Coordinates of C-alpha atoms and ligand atoms in Angstrom, one line a residue:
X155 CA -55.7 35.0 284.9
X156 CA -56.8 36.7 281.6
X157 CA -56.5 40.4 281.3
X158 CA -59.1 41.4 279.0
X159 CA -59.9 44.9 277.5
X160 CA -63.2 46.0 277.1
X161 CA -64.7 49.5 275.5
X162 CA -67.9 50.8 275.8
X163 CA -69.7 53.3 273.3
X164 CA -71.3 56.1 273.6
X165 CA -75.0 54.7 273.6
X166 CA -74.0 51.7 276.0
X167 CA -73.2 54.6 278.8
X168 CA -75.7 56.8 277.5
X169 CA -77.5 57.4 280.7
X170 CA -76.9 56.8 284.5
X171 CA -79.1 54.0 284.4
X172 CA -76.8 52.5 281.3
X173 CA -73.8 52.9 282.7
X174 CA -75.9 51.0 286.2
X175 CA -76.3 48.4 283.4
X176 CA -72.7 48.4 282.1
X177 CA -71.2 48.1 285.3
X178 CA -73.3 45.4 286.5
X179 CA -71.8 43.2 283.7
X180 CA -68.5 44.3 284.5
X181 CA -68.9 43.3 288.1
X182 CA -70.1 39.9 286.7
X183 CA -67.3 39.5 284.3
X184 CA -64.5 40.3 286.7
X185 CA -66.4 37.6 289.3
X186 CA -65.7 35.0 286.5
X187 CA -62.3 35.0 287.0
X188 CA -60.3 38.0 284.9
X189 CA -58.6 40.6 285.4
X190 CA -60.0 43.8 283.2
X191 CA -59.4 47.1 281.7
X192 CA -62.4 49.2 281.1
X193 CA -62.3 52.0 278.1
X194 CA -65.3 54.6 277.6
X195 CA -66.5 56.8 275.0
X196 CA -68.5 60.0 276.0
X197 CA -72.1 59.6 276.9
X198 CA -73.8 59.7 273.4
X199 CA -74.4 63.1 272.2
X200 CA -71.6 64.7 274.3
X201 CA -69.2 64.8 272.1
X202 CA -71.2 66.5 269.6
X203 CA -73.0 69.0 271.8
X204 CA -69.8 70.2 273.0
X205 CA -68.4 70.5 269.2
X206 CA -71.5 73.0 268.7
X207 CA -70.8 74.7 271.6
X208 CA -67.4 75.8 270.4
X209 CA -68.3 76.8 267.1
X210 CA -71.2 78.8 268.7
X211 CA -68.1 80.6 270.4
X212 CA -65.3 80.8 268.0
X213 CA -65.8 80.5 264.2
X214 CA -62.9 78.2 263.6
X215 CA -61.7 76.8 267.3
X216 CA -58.8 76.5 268.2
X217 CA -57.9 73.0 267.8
X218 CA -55.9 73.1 271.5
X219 CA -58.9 74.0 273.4
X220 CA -61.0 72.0 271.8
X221 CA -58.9 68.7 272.4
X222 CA -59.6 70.1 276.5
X223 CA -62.8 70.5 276.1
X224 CA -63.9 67.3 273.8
X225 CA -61.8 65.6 276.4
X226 CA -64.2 66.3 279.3
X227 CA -67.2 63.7 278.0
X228 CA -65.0 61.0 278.9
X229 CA -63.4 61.9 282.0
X230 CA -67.5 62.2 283.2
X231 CA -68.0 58.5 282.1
X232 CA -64.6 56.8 283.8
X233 CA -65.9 58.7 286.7
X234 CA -69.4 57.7 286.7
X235 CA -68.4 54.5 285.9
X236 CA -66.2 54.1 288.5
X237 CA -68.5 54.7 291.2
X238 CA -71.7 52.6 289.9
X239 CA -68.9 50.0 290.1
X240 CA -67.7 50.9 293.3
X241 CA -71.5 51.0 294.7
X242 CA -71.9 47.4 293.4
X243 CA -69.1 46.5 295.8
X244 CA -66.9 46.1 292.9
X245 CA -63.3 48.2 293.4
X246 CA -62.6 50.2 290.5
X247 CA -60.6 53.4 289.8
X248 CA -60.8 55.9 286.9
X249 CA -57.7 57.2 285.0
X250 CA -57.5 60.1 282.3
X251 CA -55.2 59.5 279.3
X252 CA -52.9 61.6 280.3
X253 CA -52.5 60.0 284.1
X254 CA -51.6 56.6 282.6
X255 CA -49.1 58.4 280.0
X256 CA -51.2 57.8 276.7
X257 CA -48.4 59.5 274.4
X258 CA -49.6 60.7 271.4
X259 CA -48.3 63.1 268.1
X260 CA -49.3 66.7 268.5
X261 CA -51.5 66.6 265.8
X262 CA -54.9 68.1 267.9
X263 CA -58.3 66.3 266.8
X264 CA -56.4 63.3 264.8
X265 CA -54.0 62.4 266.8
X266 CA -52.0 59.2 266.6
X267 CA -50.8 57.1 269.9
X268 CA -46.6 56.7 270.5
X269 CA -46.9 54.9 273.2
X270 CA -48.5 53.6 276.9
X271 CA -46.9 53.4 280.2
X272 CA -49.0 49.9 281.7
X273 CA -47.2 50.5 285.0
X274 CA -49.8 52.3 286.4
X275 CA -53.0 50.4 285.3
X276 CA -50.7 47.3 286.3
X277 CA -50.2 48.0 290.0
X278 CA -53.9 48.6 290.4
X279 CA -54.7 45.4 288.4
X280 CA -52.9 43.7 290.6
X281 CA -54.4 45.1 293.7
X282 CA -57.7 43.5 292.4
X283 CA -59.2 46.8 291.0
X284 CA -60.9 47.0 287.5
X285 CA -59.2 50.1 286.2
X286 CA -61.4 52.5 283.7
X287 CA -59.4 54.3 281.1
X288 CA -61.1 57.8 279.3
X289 CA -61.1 56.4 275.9
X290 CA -60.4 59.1 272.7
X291 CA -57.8 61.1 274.1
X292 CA -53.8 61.6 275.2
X293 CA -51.4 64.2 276.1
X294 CA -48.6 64.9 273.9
X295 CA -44.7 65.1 274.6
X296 CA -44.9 68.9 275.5
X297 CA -48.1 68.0 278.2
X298 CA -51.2 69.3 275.9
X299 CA -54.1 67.4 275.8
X300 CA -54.9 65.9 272.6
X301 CA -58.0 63.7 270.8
X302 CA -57.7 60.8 268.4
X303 CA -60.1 61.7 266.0
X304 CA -64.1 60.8 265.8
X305 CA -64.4 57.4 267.2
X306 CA -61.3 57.4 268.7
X307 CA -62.5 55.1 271.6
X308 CA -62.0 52.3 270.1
X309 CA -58.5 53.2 269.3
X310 CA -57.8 53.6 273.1
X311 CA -59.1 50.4 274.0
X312 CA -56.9 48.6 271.5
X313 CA -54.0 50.5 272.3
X314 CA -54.1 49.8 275.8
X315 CA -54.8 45.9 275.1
X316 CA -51.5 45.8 272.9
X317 CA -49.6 47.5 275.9
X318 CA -50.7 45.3 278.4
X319 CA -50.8 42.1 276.4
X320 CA -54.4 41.5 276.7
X321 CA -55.8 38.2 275.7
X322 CA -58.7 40.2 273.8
X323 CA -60.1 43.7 273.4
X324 CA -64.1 43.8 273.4
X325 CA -65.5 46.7 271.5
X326 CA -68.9 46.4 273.4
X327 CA -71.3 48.5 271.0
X328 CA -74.8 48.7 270.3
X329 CA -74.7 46.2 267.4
X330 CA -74.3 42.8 268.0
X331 CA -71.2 42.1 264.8
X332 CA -69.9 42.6 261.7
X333 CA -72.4 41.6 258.9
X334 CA -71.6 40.0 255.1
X335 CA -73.1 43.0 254.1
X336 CA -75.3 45.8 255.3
X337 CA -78.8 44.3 256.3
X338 CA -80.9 47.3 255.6
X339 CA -79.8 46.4 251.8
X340 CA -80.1 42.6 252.3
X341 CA -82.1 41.4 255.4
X342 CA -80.9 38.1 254.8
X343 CA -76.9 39.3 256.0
X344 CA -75.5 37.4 258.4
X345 CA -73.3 38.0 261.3
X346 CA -69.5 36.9 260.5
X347 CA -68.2 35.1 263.6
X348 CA -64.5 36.2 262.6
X349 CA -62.6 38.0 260.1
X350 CA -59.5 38.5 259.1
X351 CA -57.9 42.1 260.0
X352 CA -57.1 42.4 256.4
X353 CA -60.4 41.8 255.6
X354 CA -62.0 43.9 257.8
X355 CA -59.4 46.5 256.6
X356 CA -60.7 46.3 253.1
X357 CA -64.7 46.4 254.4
X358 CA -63.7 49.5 256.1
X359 CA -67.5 50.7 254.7
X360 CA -69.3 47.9 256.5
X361 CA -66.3 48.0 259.4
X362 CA -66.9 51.8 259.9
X363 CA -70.0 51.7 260.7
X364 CA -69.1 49.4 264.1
X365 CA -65.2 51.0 264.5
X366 CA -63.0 53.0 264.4
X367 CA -60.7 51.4 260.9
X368 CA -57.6 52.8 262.8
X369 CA -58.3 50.9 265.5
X370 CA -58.2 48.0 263.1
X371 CA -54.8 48.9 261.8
X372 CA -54.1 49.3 265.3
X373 CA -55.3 45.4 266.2
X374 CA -53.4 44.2 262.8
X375 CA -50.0 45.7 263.8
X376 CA -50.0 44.5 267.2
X377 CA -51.7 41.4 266.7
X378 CA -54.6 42.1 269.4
X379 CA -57.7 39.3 269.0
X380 CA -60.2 42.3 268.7
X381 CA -63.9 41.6 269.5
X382 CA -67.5 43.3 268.5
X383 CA -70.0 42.5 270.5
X384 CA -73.6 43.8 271.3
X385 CA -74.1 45.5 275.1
X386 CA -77.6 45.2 274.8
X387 CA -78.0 41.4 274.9
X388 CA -76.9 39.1 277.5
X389 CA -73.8 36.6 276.9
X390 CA -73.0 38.1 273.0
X391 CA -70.8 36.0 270.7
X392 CA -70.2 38.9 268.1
X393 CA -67.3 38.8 265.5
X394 CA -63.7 38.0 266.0
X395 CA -61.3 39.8 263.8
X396 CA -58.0 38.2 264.5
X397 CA -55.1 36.8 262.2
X398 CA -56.0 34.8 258.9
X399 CA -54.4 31.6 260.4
X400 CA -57.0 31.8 263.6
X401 CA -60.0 31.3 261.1
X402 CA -61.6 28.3 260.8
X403 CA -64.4 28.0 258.1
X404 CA -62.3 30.5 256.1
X405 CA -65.3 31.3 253.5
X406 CA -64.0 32.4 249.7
X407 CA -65.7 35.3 249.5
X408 CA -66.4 37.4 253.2
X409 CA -68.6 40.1 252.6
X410 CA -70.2 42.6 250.3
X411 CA -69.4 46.0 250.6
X412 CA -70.6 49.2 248.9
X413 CA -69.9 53.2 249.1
X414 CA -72.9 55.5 247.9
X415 CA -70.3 58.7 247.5
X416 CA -68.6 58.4 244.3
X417 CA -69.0 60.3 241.5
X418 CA -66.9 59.5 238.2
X419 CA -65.3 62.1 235.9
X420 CA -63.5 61.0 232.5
X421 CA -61.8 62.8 230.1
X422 CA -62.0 61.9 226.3
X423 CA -59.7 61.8 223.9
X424 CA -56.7 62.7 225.7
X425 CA -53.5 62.4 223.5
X426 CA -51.7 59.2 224.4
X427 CA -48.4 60.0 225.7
X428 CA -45.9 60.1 228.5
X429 CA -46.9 62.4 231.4
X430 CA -50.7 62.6 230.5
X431 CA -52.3 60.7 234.1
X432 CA -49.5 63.0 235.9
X433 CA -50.6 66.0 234.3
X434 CA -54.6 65.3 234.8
X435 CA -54.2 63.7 238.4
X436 CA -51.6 66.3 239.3
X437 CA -54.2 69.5 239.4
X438 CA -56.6 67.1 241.2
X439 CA -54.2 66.2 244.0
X440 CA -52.9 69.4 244.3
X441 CA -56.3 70.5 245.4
X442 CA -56.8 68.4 248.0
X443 CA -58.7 65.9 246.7
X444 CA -58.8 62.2 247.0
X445 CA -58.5 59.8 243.6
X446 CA -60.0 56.4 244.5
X447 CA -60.4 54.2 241.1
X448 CA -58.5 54.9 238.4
X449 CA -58.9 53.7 234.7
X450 CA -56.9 54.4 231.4
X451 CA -58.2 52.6 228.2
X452 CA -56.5 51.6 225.8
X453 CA -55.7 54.4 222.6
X454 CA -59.6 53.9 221.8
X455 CA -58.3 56.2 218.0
X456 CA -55.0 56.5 216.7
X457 CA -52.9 58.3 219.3
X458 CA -56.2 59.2 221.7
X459 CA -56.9 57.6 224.9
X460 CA -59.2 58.2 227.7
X461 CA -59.1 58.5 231.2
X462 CA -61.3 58.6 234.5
X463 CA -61.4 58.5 238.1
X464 CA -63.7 58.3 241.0
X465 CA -63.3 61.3 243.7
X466 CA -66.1 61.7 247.0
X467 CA -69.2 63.5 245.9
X468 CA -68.6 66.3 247.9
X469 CA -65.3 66.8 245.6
X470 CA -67.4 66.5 242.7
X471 CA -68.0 70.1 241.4
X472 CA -64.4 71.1 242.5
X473 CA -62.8 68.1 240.3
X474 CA -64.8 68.4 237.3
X475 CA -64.1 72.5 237.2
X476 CA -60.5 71.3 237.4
X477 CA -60.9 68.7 235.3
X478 CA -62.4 71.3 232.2
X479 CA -59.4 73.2 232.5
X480 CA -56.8 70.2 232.3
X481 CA -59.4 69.3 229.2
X482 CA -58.6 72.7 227.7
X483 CA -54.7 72.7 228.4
X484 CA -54.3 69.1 227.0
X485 CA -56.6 69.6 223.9
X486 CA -58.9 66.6 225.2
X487 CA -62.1 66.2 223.4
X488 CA -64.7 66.6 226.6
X489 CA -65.2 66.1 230.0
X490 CA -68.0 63.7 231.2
X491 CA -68.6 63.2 234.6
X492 CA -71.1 61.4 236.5
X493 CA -72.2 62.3 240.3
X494 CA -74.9 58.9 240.4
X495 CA -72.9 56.6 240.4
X496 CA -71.9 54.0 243.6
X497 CA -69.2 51.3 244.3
X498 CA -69.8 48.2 245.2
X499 CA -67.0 45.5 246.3
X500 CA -66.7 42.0 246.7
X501 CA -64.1 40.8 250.1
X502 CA -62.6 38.0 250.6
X503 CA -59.1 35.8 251.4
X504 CA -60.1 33.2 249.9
X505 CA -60.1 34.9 246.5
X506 CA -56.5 34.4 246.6
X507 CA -56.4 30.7 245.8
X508 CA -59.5 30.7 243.7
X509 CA -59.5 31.6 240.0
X510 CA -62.8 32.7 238.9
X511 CA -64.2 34.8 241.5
X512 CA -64.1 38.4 239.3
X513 CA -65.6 36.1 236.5
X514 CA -68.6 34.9 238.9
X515 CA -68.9 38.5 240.6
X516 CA -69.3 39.7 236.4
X517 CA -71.6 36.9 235.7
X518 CA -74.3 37.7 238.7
X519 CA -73.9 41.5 237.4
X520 CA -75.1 40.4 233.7
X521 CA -77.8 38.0 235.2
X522 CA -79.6 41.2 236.5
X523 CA -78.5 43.4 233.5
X524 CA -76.0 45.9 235.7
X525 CA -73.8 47.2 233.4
X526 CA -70.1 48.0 234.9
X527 CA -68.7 51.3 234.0
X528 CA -65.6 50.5 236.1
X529 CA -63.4 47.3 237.3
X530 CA -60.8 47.6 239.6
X531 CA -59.0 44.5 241.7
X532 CA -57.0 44.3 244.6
X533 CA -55.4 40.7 246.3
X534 CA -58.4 40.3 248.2
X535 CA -61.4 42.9 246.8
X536 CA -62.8 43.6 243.5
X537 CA -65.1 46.4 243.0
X538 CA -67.0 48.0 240.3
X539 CA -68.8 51.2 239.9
X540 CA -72.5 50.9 238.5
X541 CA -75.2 53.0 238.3
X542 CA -76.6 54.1 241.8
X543 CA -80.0 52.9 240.6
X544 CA -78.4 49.2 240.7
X545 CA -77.2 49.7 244.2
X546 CA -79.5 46.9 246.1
X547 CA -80.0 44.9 243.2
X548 CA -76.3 44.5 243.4
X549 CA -75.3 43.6 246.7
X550 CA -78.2 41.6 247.0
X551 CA -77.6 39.3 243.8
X552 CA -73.8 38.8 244.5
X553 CA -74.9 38.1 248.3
X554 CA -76.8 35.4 247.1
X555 CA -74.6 34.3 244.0
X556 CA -71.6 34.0 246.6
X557 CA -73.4 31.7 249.2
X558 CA -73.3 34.7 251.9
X559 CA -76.9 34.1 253.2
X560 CA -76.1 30.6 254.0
X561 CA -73.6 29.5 257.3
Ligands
LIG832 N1 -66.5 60.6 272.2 C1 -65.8 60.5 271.0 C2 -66.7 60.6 269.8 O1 -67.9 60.8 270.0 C3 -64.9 59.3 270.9 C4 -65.7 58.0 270.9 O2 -66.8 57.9 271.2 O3 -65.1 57.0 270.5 O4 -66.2 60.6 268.7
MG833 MG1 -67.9 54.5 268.2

């Protein structure tokens, strides 16, 4: 018999007559002949209220009590869950993470998974129940209660389908797949019927959006066939993301991704020696804050170079009063830095045995007159950073220069 995983969001068990909803199609899903594993999220809005709650009480909370207390939304949903199941006629039973030995780090509010003890849910699998996991949290070697970040359902879920050796973990969410790029941009973005991990690793933008990205790394390292799927519509498809060798209409180019908060700072004729990207990026890292693209040109004058970067926009003021200092202590010429800019990116496997793609993805660019103030390349993604203005007129050209509207 398959054992299959599935997760529900927080939307999909928003309310009582939801979670009626939910367990109807669990009850319908086990009669079809498999034996399953049921994650939840907290009931939409729980998590948050409760994070409100505790700043209303404490001004910074401690990060203990509010792994017990975030850790409440879900064990409401397993239960509730549970017995709308158990009222169809339908024998289920609910487990915390700690009862069935989710072992994570002690790191409270991000932390990671060690391992899962499947003995438990086993024996009641086997005794015909569905068993209903609280998704998002653990308990860590010294018996504290611990949370695995925003979003960290989806984590659970695949974590428990790697422990048990599930044929498939179903993300069961309120969209229906992951798209070639984000529709409100292009309404003419498809739904992918599979992706590669890697892939979907690399859209993390367009991946977030649907799940958790650890979860992905999660699926990748374990090999779990994870699945997105809609909980609204009856008998979804959704998008596969499973090994590059499972694909089969492996398209060159996947999907289109872009990320609205960059902001580039560069500094100008920088003396061209060793130890200059050290002793700008050092200052920078030092503070806390992420580098994303990095560019050096070329000694533009005899002996001068220059240099920039792409941080978050909330970094933005923070780097570029860092940034004037390095300027000072390295006699650069000037800082520039620019807050409106955005990154857009072009995924795809099949880039690896095709020459050309960067030289197509430039060529759409010119077409509509977007000038690139920024090139960088990976195996499998190249991005630029353009002006924000350009943002739609972007995604949507390359969608259509790279085929992405058509199946
Ligand atoms: N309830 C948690 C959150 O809202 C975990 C989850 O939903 O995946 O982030
Ligand atoms: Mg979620």
């Amino acid at each position: 018999m398959a054992l299959i995983v599935q997760k529900y969001g927080g939307t999909s068990v928003g309310s009582l007559a939801r979670i009626q909803t939910v367990a109807q199609k669990i009850k319908t899903f086990k009669e079809g002949g498999a034996q399953l594993v049921v994650s939840v999220s907290a009931m939409s809005g729980e998590t948050s209220r409760m994070i409100k709650l505790a700043k209303e009480i404490q001004d910074v909370p401690s990060l203990r009590e509010m792994d017990v207390l975030l850790t409440t939304g879900e064990q409401v949903t397993i239960a509730l869950l549970s017995m709308a199941l158990q009222q169809l006629g339908c024998d289920a039973i609910s487990y915390t993470g700690a009862q069935v030995q989710i072992i994570t780090d002690s790191k409270h509010g991000k932390a990671r998974i060690k391992s899962i003890d499947g003995h438990r849910i086993r024996s009641r699998l086997d005794e015909g129940k569905v068993v209903v996991v609280a998704g998002f949290q653990g308990i860590d070697e010294f018996g504290h209660i611990t949370t695995l970040g925003r979003g960290g359902s989806d984590t659970t879920a695949v974590a428990l389908a790697a422990a048990l050796n599930a044929d498939e973990c179903q993300i069961y969410t309120d969209v229906d797949g992951v798209y070639t790029t984000d529709p409100n941009i292009e309404p003419k973005a498809r739904k992918m019927r599979s992706v590669s991990y890697e892939e979907m690793l690399e859209m993390a933008s367009l991946g977030s959006k649907v799940l958790q990205i650890r979860s992905v790394e999660f699926a990748s390292k374990y090999q779990v066939p994870l699945r997105v799927l809609s909980s609204m519509i009856d008998k979804p498809i959704g998008t596969l993301i499973t090994r590059e060798e499972n694909i089969m209409e492996q398209a060159i180019i996947s999907g289109i991704t872009h990320n609205k908060d960059e902001a580039k700072l560069s500094l100008i004729g920088v003396p061209d020696k060793p130890g200059i990207a050290y002793k700008i990026l050092s200052p920078i890292s030092e503070a806390n804050i992420e580098v994303d693209m990095i560019v050096q040109s070329v000694s533009a004058r005899e002996g001068l170079t220059n240099f920039a970067f792409t941080v978050h926009r909330n970094d933005f003021n923070k780097a570029q009063a860092i940034l004037q200092s390095t300027c000072k202590k390295l006699s650069a010429i000037a800082v520039q830095s620019d807050d409106k800019v955005v990154k857009v990116s072009l995924v795809g496997i099949g880039m690896r045995s095709h020459a050309g793609i960067a030289t197509q993805m430039f060529g759409a660019l010119d077409k509509e007159n977007i000038n690139i103030q920024m090139i960088a390349t990976s195996e499998i993604k190249i991005s630029v950073v353009i002006d924000e203005k350009y943002l739609e007129l972007a995604v949507r050209s390359l969608h259509n220069a790279f085929g992405l509207d058509k199946e």
